[in-house]
């Protein structure tokens, strides 16, 4: 197989898309960060706040699938521009006095705009890097989510504590518009749209075969568990720190950064280790599939200990470690799908994958809100919710180990004769 060079300008685009994902996750985290002030001002019960958290994902999957097929035909440069503009404009109504219904509608619109974001960004960056060089760029894009939280939480929490949660939404709208302006000037479409092996257009594979392949199913199942944990972190982590463990809003803002800092390290390590293993000839079953699945099992097992230990410091440490380990799967699944999906169909396949696993975002916040509402004391409800999360994580990791075999998927789908690398 001939290795393609990385086109000039690839890392500039990667950095811009990193910022794109940074804004994306800052938008996501703001409701959870301002959860207690929002519940207090709008007089919301836990079940209602859970509904608010879930509303973000109401059109998330539908939008992801629709836009996924659009980017098969429309340049990702323009799609990314429109998506970011929607995010920015959806934030500004919250600057003024709003009720629960307005906030709910704006979160639904924001979710519709953000649903396709990760898959379109990945599809865009893959037009700049050949398959064997995609691990690190994928990890960098994933870091946009972590840094979006790490950088946004202190500044947004300062606005919430010193002014109002309304100003936090307005600040995000301004930042979104700044990214739109930068992308309009600097954004470009990548040149790599042909196969690495032949340099010719790839044949199409029926979507029925792509979407029922065991690796596609395995990616959806494994990432579903990781996204369940992520959705709880976005919506319920800060309220848990304040109402469950008794910290102040100011302290909770700093503590809320910890899972994302740890997760950032895990994601970068995963991307680097994956590329090193592949450079040494290790098959992608191990260099991607196993590498992404095992942390889910370990992370779920750690979170399962949470209700059985004493001391808030240890509880926070377990939650940070267990949820942070889940980030590995986001790094390895898109490249695995890219191994066997023709470029002309990749945008749709990655988008459908994203649409399926993000269904966890609809379910997780609502389930947590319901168990908190029904618990004798809030802390017991939180612990029950985290136990459910642990079971889902372990199950998803086991399914990943069972189903993720990307190194043989392309040969099976396309009938190619391939030479298996060592450790296959």
Short mmCIF file of C-alpha atoms in Angstrom, two decimals:
data_model
loop_
_atom_site.label_atom_id
_atom_site.label_comp_id
_atom_site.label_asym_id
_atom_site.label_seq_id
_atom_site.Cartn_x
_atom_site.Cartn_y
_atom_site.Cartn_z
CA UNK A 1 0.00 0.00 0.00
CA UNK A 2 1.37 3.39 -1.01
CA UNK A 3 1.51 6.04 1.68
CA UNK A 4 0.12 9.40 0.60
CA UNK A 5 1.83 12.58 1.78
CA UNK A 6 -0.04 14.95 4.07
CA UNK A 7 -1.20 17.96 2.01
CA UNK A 8 0.05 21.42 2.87
CA UNK A 9 -2.32 23.24 5.21
CA UNK A 10 -3.67 20.06 6.84
CA UNK A 11 -2.63 21.05 10.35
CA UNK A 12 -4.06 24.57 10.00
CA UNK A 13 -7.44 23.06 9.15
CA UNK A 14 -7.05 20.59 12.02
CA UNK A 15 -6.49 23.48 14.43
CA UNK A 16 -9.56 25.34 13.15
CA UNK A 17 -11.66 22.20 13.53
CA UNK A 18 -10.21 21.73 17.02
CA UNK A 19 -11.57 25.20 17.84
CA UNK A 20 -14.86 24.21 16.20
CA UNK A 21 -15.19 21.27 18.60
CA UNK A 22 -14.07 23.47 21.49
CA UNK A 23 -17.01 25.83 20.90
CA UNK A 24 -19.27 22.81 20.37
CA UNK A 25 -18.63 21.39 23.82
CA UNK A 26 -18.62 24.75 25.58
CA UNK A 27 -22.18 25.12 24.23
CA UNK A 28 -23.06 21.68 25.56
CA UNK A 29 -21.67 22.14 29.09
CA UNK A 30 -23.28 25.48 29.93
CA UNK A 31 -26.67 24.08 31.02
CA UNK A 32 -25.06 21.57 33.38
CA UNK A 33 -22.66 24.17 34.74
CA UNK A 34 -25.53 26.59 35.40
CA UNK A 35 -27.84 23.78 36.49
CA UNK A 36 -28.41 24.87 40.08
CA UNK A 37 -29.01 28.60 39.26
CA UNK A 38 -31.33 27.60 36.41
CA UNK A 39 -33.31 25.21 38.60
CA UNK A 40 -33.52 27.86 41.32
CA UNK A 41 -34.61 30.73 39.05
CA UNK A 42 -37.09 28.70 37.00
CA UNK A 43 -38.22 26.57 39.98
CA UNK A 44 -37.50 23.27 38.22
CA UNK A 45 -37.73 19.81 39.77
CA UNK A 46 -34.94 17.28 39.01
CA UNK A 47 -37.18 15.47 36.54
CA UNK A 48 -37.79 18.72 34.64
CA UNK A 49 -34.10 19.53 34.57
CA UNK A 50 -33.44 16.03 33.26
CA UNK A 51 -35.94 16.76 30.49
CA UNK A 52 -34.07 19.98 29.70
CA UNK A 53 -30.81 18.05 29.44
CA UNK A 54 -32.39 15.44 27.19
CA UNK A 55 -34.08 18.05 24.96
CA UNK A 56 -30.71 19.00 23.50
CA UNK A 57 -30.59 15.55 21.89
CA UNK A 58 -34.19 15.48 20.62
CA UNK A 59 -33.25 16.36 17.01
CA UNK A 60 -29.55 15.61 17.45
CA UNK A 61 -29.60 12.20 15.74
CA UNK A 62 -32.09 13.11 13.02
CA UNK A 63 -30.04 16.15 12.07
CA UNK A 64 -26.82 14.14 12.12
CA UNK A 65 -28.17 11.60 9.63
CA UNK A 66 -29.68 14.21 7.30
CA UNK A 67 -26.51 16.31 7.19
CA UNK A 68 -24.39 13.17 6.87
CA UNK A 69 -25.95 12.47 3.48
CA UNK A 70 -25.68 16.14 2.53
CA UNK A 71 -21.91 16.17 3.03
CA UNK A 72 -21.59 13.31 0.57
CA UNK A 73 -22.46 15.91 -2.08
CA UNK A 74 -21.86 19.36 -0.51
CA UNK A 75 -18.44 20.65 0.54
CA UNK A 76 -17.87 20.29 4.28
CA UNK A 77 -16.48 23.84 4.35
CA UNK A 78 -19.95 25.34 3.85
CA UNK A 79 -21.78 22.82 6.02
CA UNK A 80 -19.49 23.56 8.96
CA UNK A 81 -20.06 27.28 8.48
CA UNK A 82 -23.86 26.92 8.63
CA UNK A 83 -23.74 24.64 11.67
CA UNK A 84 -21.58 27.05 13.68
CA UNK A 85 -23.85 29.98 12.77
CA UNK A 86 -26.87 28.07 14.10
CA UNK A 87 -25.09 27.41 17.40
CA UNK A 88 -24.23 31.05 17.87
CA UNK A 89 -27.71 32.39 17.08
CA UNK A 90 -29.41 29.82 19.32
CA UNK A 91 -27.62 31.23 22.39
CA UNK A 92 -28.73 34.84 22.25
CA UNK A 93 -32.41 34.45 23.34
CA UNK A 94 -31.16 33.33 26.77
CA UNK A 95 -29.51 36.71 27.41
CA UNK A 96 -32.87 38.16 28.39
CA UNK A 97 -35.54 36.87 30.75
CA UNK A 98 -36.74 33.47 29.58
CA UNK A 99 -39.06 30.74 30.79
CA UNK A 100 -38.61 27.00 30.76
CA UNK A 101 -40.30 26.63 27.35
CA UNK A 102 -38.03 29.15 25.60
CA UNK A 103 -34.94 27.58 27.10
CA UNK A 104 -36.17 24.15 26.03
CA UNK A 105 -36.81 25.26 22.43
CA UNK A 106 -33.41 26.93 22.14
CA UNK A 107 -31.68 23.79 23.40
CA UNK A 108 -33.56 21.69 20.84
CA UNK A 109 -32.45 24.06 18.04
CA UNK A 110 -28.88 24.04 19.36
CA UNK A 111 -28.90 20.25 19.43
CA UNK A 112 -30.13 20.11 15.83
CA UNK A 113 -27.20 22.31 14.83
CA UNK A 114 -24.65 20.39 16.88
CA UNK A 115 -25.83 16.87 16.02
CA UNK A 116 -23.80 16.61 12.80
CA UNK A 117 -20.80 18.57 14.14
CA UNK A 118 -18.40 15.80 15.16
CA UNK A 119 -19.05 13.56 12.16
CA UNK A 120 -18.77 16.42 9.64
CA UNK A 121 -15.57 17.68 11.30
CA UNK A 122 -14.06 14.19 11.17
CA UNK A 123 -15.13 13.70 7.55
CA UNK A 124 -13.58 17.08 6.76
CA UNK A 125 -10.23 16.37 8.42
CA UNK A 126 -10.02 12.92 6.81
CA UNK A 127 -9.86 14.73 3.46
CA UNK A 128 -6.48 16.05 4.64
CA UNK A 129 -4.88 12.88 6.09
CA UNK A 130 -4.44 9.36 4.67
CA UNK A 131 -5.72 6.43 6.76
CA UNK A 132 -2.45 5.56 8.52
CA UNK A 133 -2.05 9.18 9.71
CA UNK A 134 -5.57 9.78 11.03
CA UNK A 135 -5.11 8.67 14.65
CA UNK A 136 -3.49 11.87 15.91
CA UNK A 137 -5.79 14.32 14.04
CA UNK A 138 -8.80 12.38 15.35
CA UNK A 139 -7.41 12.64 18.87
CA UNK A 140 -6.84 16.37 18.43
CA UNK A 141 -10.44 16.89 17.32
CA UNK A 142 -11.58 14.89 20.33
CA UNK A 143 -9.48 17.20 22.48
CA UNK A 144 -11.61 20.08 21.31
CA UNK A 145 -14.35 18.68 23.52
CA UNK A 146 -12.09 18.46 26.55
CA UNK A 147 -10.53 21.88 26.08
CA UNK A 148 -13.97 23.32 25.35
CA UNK A 149 -14.88 22.39 28.89
CA UNK A 150 -11.49 23.09 30.50
CA UNK A 151 -11.27 26.60 29.07
CA UNK A 152 -14.95 27.47 29.16
CA UNK A 153 -15.88 26.32 32.65
CA UNK A 154 -13.78 28.85 34.65
CA UNK A 155 -14.84 31.83 32.52
CA UNK A 156 -18.49 30.79 32.22
CA UNK A 157 -18.69 29.96 35.91
CA UNK A 158 -17.22 33.38 36.73
CA UNK A 159 -20.02 34.99 34.70
CA UNK A 160 -22.61 32.79 36.42
CA UNK A 161 -21.36 33.55 39.94
CA UNK A 162 -20.65 37.27 39.47
CA UNK A 163 -23.40 38.23 37.02
CA UNK A 164 -25.96 35.70 35.82
CA UNK A 165 -26.27 32.45 33.93
CA UNK A 166 -27.90 34.48 31.15
CA UNK A 167 -24.57 36.19 30.38
CA UNK A 168 -22.83 32.84 30.01
CA UNK A 169 -25.13 31.96 27.11
CA UNK A 170 -24.54 35.34 25.48
CA UNK A 171 -20.76 34.96 25.70
CA UNK A 172 -20.98 31.62 23.91
CA UNK A 173 -23.01 33.22 21.12
CA UNK A 174 -20.29 35.84 20.56
CA UNK A 175 -17.53 33.19 20.53
CA UNK A 176 -19.50 31.16 18.00
CA UNK A 177 -19.76 34.11 15.64
CA UNK A 178 -16.01 34.72 15.92
CA UNK A 179 -15.33 31.15 14.79
CA UNK A 180 -17.72 31.59 11.86
CA UNK A 181 -15.73 34.65 10.73
CA UNK A 182 -12.40 32.82 11.05
CA UNK A 183 -13.63 29.78 9.12
CA UNK A 184 -15.12 31.95 6.37
CA UNK A 185 -11.66 33.41 5.76
CA UNK A 186 -9.40 30.39 6.39
CA UNK A 187 -11.50 27.24 5.91
CA UNK A 188 -10.82 25.01 2.90
CA UNK A 189 -11.87 21.63 1.51
CA UNK A 190 -9.33 18.81 1.70
CA UNK A 191 -7.91 17.24 -1.48
CA UNK A 192 -7.82 13.53 -0.46
CA UNK A 193 -10.94 11.99 -1.99
CA UNK A 194 -9.46 8.89 -3.65
CA UNK A 195 -8.37 5.53 -2.34
CA UNK A 196 -4.89 5.22 -0.93
CA UNK A 197 -4.24 1.88 -2.59
CA UNK A 198 -5.22 2.60 -6.17
CA UNK A 199 -5.62 6.34 -6.54
CA UNK A 200 -8.92 5.69 -8.33
CA UNK A 201 -12.52 6.13 -7.38
CA UNK A 202 -13.84 3.46 -5.02
CA UNK A 203 -16.85 1.30 -5.79
CA UNK A 204 -19.98 1.92 -3.74
CA UNK A 205 -21.07 -0.58 -1.11
CA UNK A 206 -24.78 -0.91 -0.28
CA UNK A 207 -25.56 0.95 2.93
CA UNK A 208 -27.39 -2.16 4.15
CA UNK A 209 -24.04 -4.00 4.19
CA UNK A 210 -22.08 -1.12 5.71
CA UNK A 211 -24.58 -0.48 8.51
CA UNK A 212 -24.99 -4.14 9.46
CA UNK A 213 -21.27 -4.92 9.46
CA UNK A 214 -20.10 -6.13 12.84
CA UNK A 215 -17.56 -3.31 13.21
CA UNK A 216 -20.21 -0.65 12.56
CA UNK A 217 -22.55 -2.29 15.09
CA UNK A 218 -19.66 -2.65 17.53
CA UNK A 219 -18.71 1.02 17.21
CA UNK A 220 -22.31 2.09 17.88
CA UNK A 221 -22.64 -0.20 20.89
CA UNK A 222 -19.28 0.73 22.43
CA UNK A 223 -19.65 4.48 21.94
CA UNK A 224 -23.24 4.43 23.24
CA UNK A 225 -21.90 3.55 26.68
CA UNK A 226 -19.23 6.24 26.53
CA UNK A 227 -21.79 8.85 25.49
CA UNK A 228 -24.11 7.87 28.32
CA UNK A 229 -21.32 8.82 30.71
CA UNK A 230 -20.52 11.98 28.77
CA UNK A 231 -24.19 13.09 28.76
CA UNK A 232 -24.37 12.69 32.52
CA UNK A 233 -21.19 14.72 32.85
CA UNK A 234 -22.59 17.51 30.68
CA UNK A 235 -25.90 17.75 32.52
CA UNK A 236 -25.56 16.36 36.03
CA UNK A 237 -21.91 16.50 37.15
CA UNK A 238 -21.98 20.06 38.50
CA UNK A 239 -25.42 19.69 40.18
CA UNK A 240 -24.08 16.47 41.78
CA UNK A 241 -21.08 18.36 43.16
CA UNK A 242 -23.32 21.16 44.53
CA UNK A 243 -26.47 19.38 45.70
CA UNK A 244 -25.11 15.87 46.20
CA UNK A 245 -21.74 16.59 47.82
CA UNK A 246 -22.38 20.07 49.21
CA UNK A 247 -19.78 22.19 47.42
CA UNK A 248 -20.35 25.82 46.48
CA UNK A 249 -21.05 26.86 42.88
CA UNK A 250 -17.58 28.43 42.68
CA UNK A 251 -15.79 25.30 43.89
CA UNK A 252 -17.99 23.07 41.75
CA UNK A 253 -16.90 24.98 38.67
CA UNK A 254 -13.27 24.05 39.25
CA UNK A 255 -14.06 20.46 40.19
CA UNK A 256 -16.13 20.08 37.00
CA UNK A 257 -12.95 20.52 34.95
CA UNK A 258 -11.23 17.44 36.39
CA UNK A 259 -12.90 14.69 34.30
CA UNK A 260 -12.11 16.61 31.13
CA UNK A 261 -8.45 17.17 32.07
CA UNK A 262 -8.00 13.47 32.77
CA UNK A 263 -10.00 12.56 29.68
CA UNK A 264 -7.81 14.82 27.53
CA UNK A 265 -4.72 12.90 28.61
CA UNK A 266 -6.43 9.57 27.87
CA UNK A 267 -7.56 10.67 24.42
CA UNK A 268 -4.13 11.98 23.37
CA UNK A 269 -2.44 8.84 24.68
CA UNK A 270 -4.90 6.66 22.80
CA UNK A 271 -4.31 8.48 19.52
CA UNK A 272 -0.53 8.32 19.94
CA UNK A 273 -0.44 4.65 21.03
CA UNK A 274 -2.76 3.66 18.19
CA UNK A 275 -0.52 5.25 15.56
CA UNK A 276 2.65 3.76 17.11
CA UNK A 277 1.11 0.27 17.12
CA UNK A 278 -0.01 0.60 13.51
CA UNK A 279 3.44 1.85 12.46
CA UNK A 280 4.85 -1.35 13.98
CA UNK A 281 2.47 -3.49 11.94
CA UNK A 282 -0.10 -4.30 14.61
CA UNK A 283 -3.52 -4.96 13.08
CA UNK A 284 -6.26 -2.41 13.64
CA UNK A 285 -8.30 -4.99 15.54
CA UNK A 286 -5.79 -4.51 18.36
CA UNK A 287 -4.40 -1.04 17.61
CA UNK A 288 -7.93 0.42 17.48
CA UNK A 289 -10.64 -2.04 18.54
CA UNK A 290 -9.13 -3.52 21.68
CA UNK A 291 -7.43 -0.26 22.60
CA UNK A 292 -10.79 1.53 22.65
CA UNK A 293 -12.93 -1.18 24.26
CA UNK A 294 -10.90 -2.18 27.31
CA UNK A 295 -10.98 1.33 28.91
CA UNK A 296 -14.79 1.21 28.85
CA UNK A 297 -14.79 -1.99 30.90
CA UNK A 298 -12.22 -0.61 33.33
CA UNK A 299 -14.00 2.75 33.59
CA UNK A 300 -17.38 1.15 34.26
CA UNK A 301 -15.87 -1.08 36.94
CA UNK A 302 -14.37 1.96 38.68
CA UNK A 303 -17.66 3.91 38.63
CA UNK A 304 -19.44 0.84 40.06
CA UNK A 305 -17.40 1.34 43.25
CA UNK A 306 -18.74 4.87 43.75
CA UNK A 307 -21.72 4.07 46.05
CA UNK A 308 -19.57 1.78 48.20
CA UNK A 309 -16.82 4.18 49.30
CA UNK A 310 -16.76 6.96 51.86
CA UNK A 311 -15.33 10.45 51.54
CA UNK A 312 -16.12 13.04 48.89
CA UNK A 313 -12.52 13.18 47.69
CA UNK A 314 -12.45 9.47 46.87
CA UNK A 315 -15.90 9.62 45.27
CA UNK A 316 -14.84 12.47 43.00
CA UNK A 317 -11.60 10.63 42.12
CA UNK A 318 -13.49 7.48 41.12
CA UNK A 319 -15.99 9.42 39.04
CA UNK A 320 -13.25 11.44 37.32
CA UNK A 321 -11.15 8.36 36.53
CA UNK A 322 -14.01 6.12 35.44
CA UNK A 323 -15.65 8.66 33.15
CA UNK A 324 -12.33 9.95 31.79
CA UNK A 325 -11.28 6.52 30.55
CA UNK A 326 -14.28 6.42 28.22
CA UNK A 327 -12.69 8.92 25.85
CA UNK A 328 -10.55 6.28 24.13
CA UNK A 329 -13.42 4.94 22.06
CA UNK A 330 -14.03 8.30 20.33
CA UNK A 331 -10.49 8.25 18.95
CA UNK A 332 -10.56 4.77 17.44
CA UNK A 333 -14.08 4.29 16.07
CA UNK A 334 -14.14 6.91 13.26
CA UNK A 335 -10.84 5.65 11.78
CA UNK A 336 -12.14 2.08 11.98
CA UNK A 337 -15.23 3.05 10.03
CA UNK A 338 -13.06 4.93 7.56
CA UNK A 339 -11.03 1.76 6.91
CA UNK A 340 -13.82 0.02 5.04
CA UNK A 341 -16.22 2.81 4.00
CA UNK A 342 -15.77 4.36 0.53
CA UNK A 343 -14.96 8.07 0.72
CA UNK A 344 -18.13 8.96 -1.19
CA UNK A 345 -20.19 7.29 1.56
CA UNK A 346 -18.03 8.03 4.59
CA UNK A 347 -19.79 11.24 5.62
CA UNK A 348 -23.15 9.49 5.84
CA UNK A 349 -21.80 6.39 7.61
CA UNK A 350 -19.93 8.37 10.27
CA UNK A 351 -23.01 10.59 10.72
CA UNK A 352 -25.34 7.59 11.16
CA UNK A 353 -22.88 6.12 13.65
CA UNK A 354 -22.97 9.41 15.57
CA UNK A 355 -26.75 9.58 15.37
CA UNK A 356 -27.09 6.11 16.90
CA UNK A 357 -24.65 6.41 19.80
CA UNK A 358 -25.84 9.91 20.75
CA UNK A 359 -29.29 8.47 21.46
CA UNK A 360 -27.73 7.90 24.87
CA UNK A 361 -27.89 11.68 25.28
CA UNK A 362 -31.69 11.58 25.16
CA UNK A 363 -31.91 8.81 27.71
CA UNK A 364 -29.15 9.42 30.26
CA UNK A 365 -30.09 12.88 31.64
CA UNK A 366 -33.77 11.91 31.85
CA UNK A 367 -33.02 8.62 33.62
CA UNK A 368 -30.79 10.39 36.14
CA UNK A 369 -33.41 13.07 36.78
CA UNK A 370 -36.08 10.42 37.33
CA UNK A 371 -34.06 8.38 39.82
CA UNK A 372 -33.07 11.54 41.75
CA UNK A 373 -36.72 12.63 41.84
CA UNK A 374 -37.78 9.23 43.19
CA UNK A 375 -35.00 8.84 45.76
CA UNK A 376 -35.48 9.44 49.49
CA UNK A 377 -32.52 11.83 49.42
CA UNK A 378 -30.83 13.29 46.30
CA UNK A 379 -27.47 11.64 46.98
CA UNK A 380 -29.04 8.17 46.87
CA UNK A 381 -30.58 9.04 43.50
CA UNK A 382 -27.24 10.16 42.10
CA UNK A 383 -25.58 6.94 43.24
CA UNK A 384 -28.30 4.83 41.62
CA UNK A 385 -27.86 6.78 38.39
CA UNK A 386 -24.10 6.26 38.40
CA UNK A 387 -24.55 2.54 39.04
CA UNK A 388 -26.77 2.31 35.96
CA UNK A 389 -24.03 4.14 34.06
CA UNK A 390 -21.43 1.62 35.25
CA UNK A 391 -23.45 -1.36 34.02
CA UNK A 392 -23.95 0.26 30.60
CA UNK A 393 -20.24 1.06 30.28
CA UNK A 394 -19.08 -2.48 31.06
CA UNK A 395 -21.66 -3.97 28.69
CA UNK A 396 -20.70 -1.61 25.86
CA UNK A 397 -17.01 -2.38 26.33
CA UNK A 398 -17.63 -6.14 26.16
CA UNK A 399 -19.66 -5.68 22.98
CA UNK A 400 -16.79 -3.66 21.52
CA UNK A 401 -14.32 -6.47 22.25
CA UNK A 402 -16.64 -8.96 20.60
CA UNK A 403 -17.52 -7.00 17.46
CA UNK A 404 -14.67 -4.66 16.49
CA UNK A 405 -12.67 -6.34 13.68
CA UNK A 406 -11.97 -3.54 11.18
CA UNK A 407 -8.89 -5.19 9.65
CA UNK A 408 -11.04 -7.93 8.09
CA UNK A 409 -14.13 -5.81 7.38
CA UNK A 410 -12.91 -4.18 4.18
CA UNK A 411 -11.90 -7.50 2.64
CA UNK A 412 -15.27 -9.02 3.51
CA UNK A 413 -17.29 -6.09 2.20
CA UNK A 414 -15.35 -5.52 -1.00
CA UNK A 415 -14.14 -9.04 -1.72
CA UNK A 416 -10.52 -7.91 -1.74
CA UNK A 417 -7.54 -10.15 -1.15
CA UNK A 418 -5.47 -8.45 1.53
CA UNK A 419 -2.27 -9.35 3.35
CA UNK A 420 -2.89 -9.52 7.06
CA UNK A 421 -0.41 -7.63 9.25
CA UNK A 422 1.20 -9.33 12.22
CA UNK A 423 -0.86 -9.98 15.35
CA UNK A 424 -4.04 -10.18 13.17
#
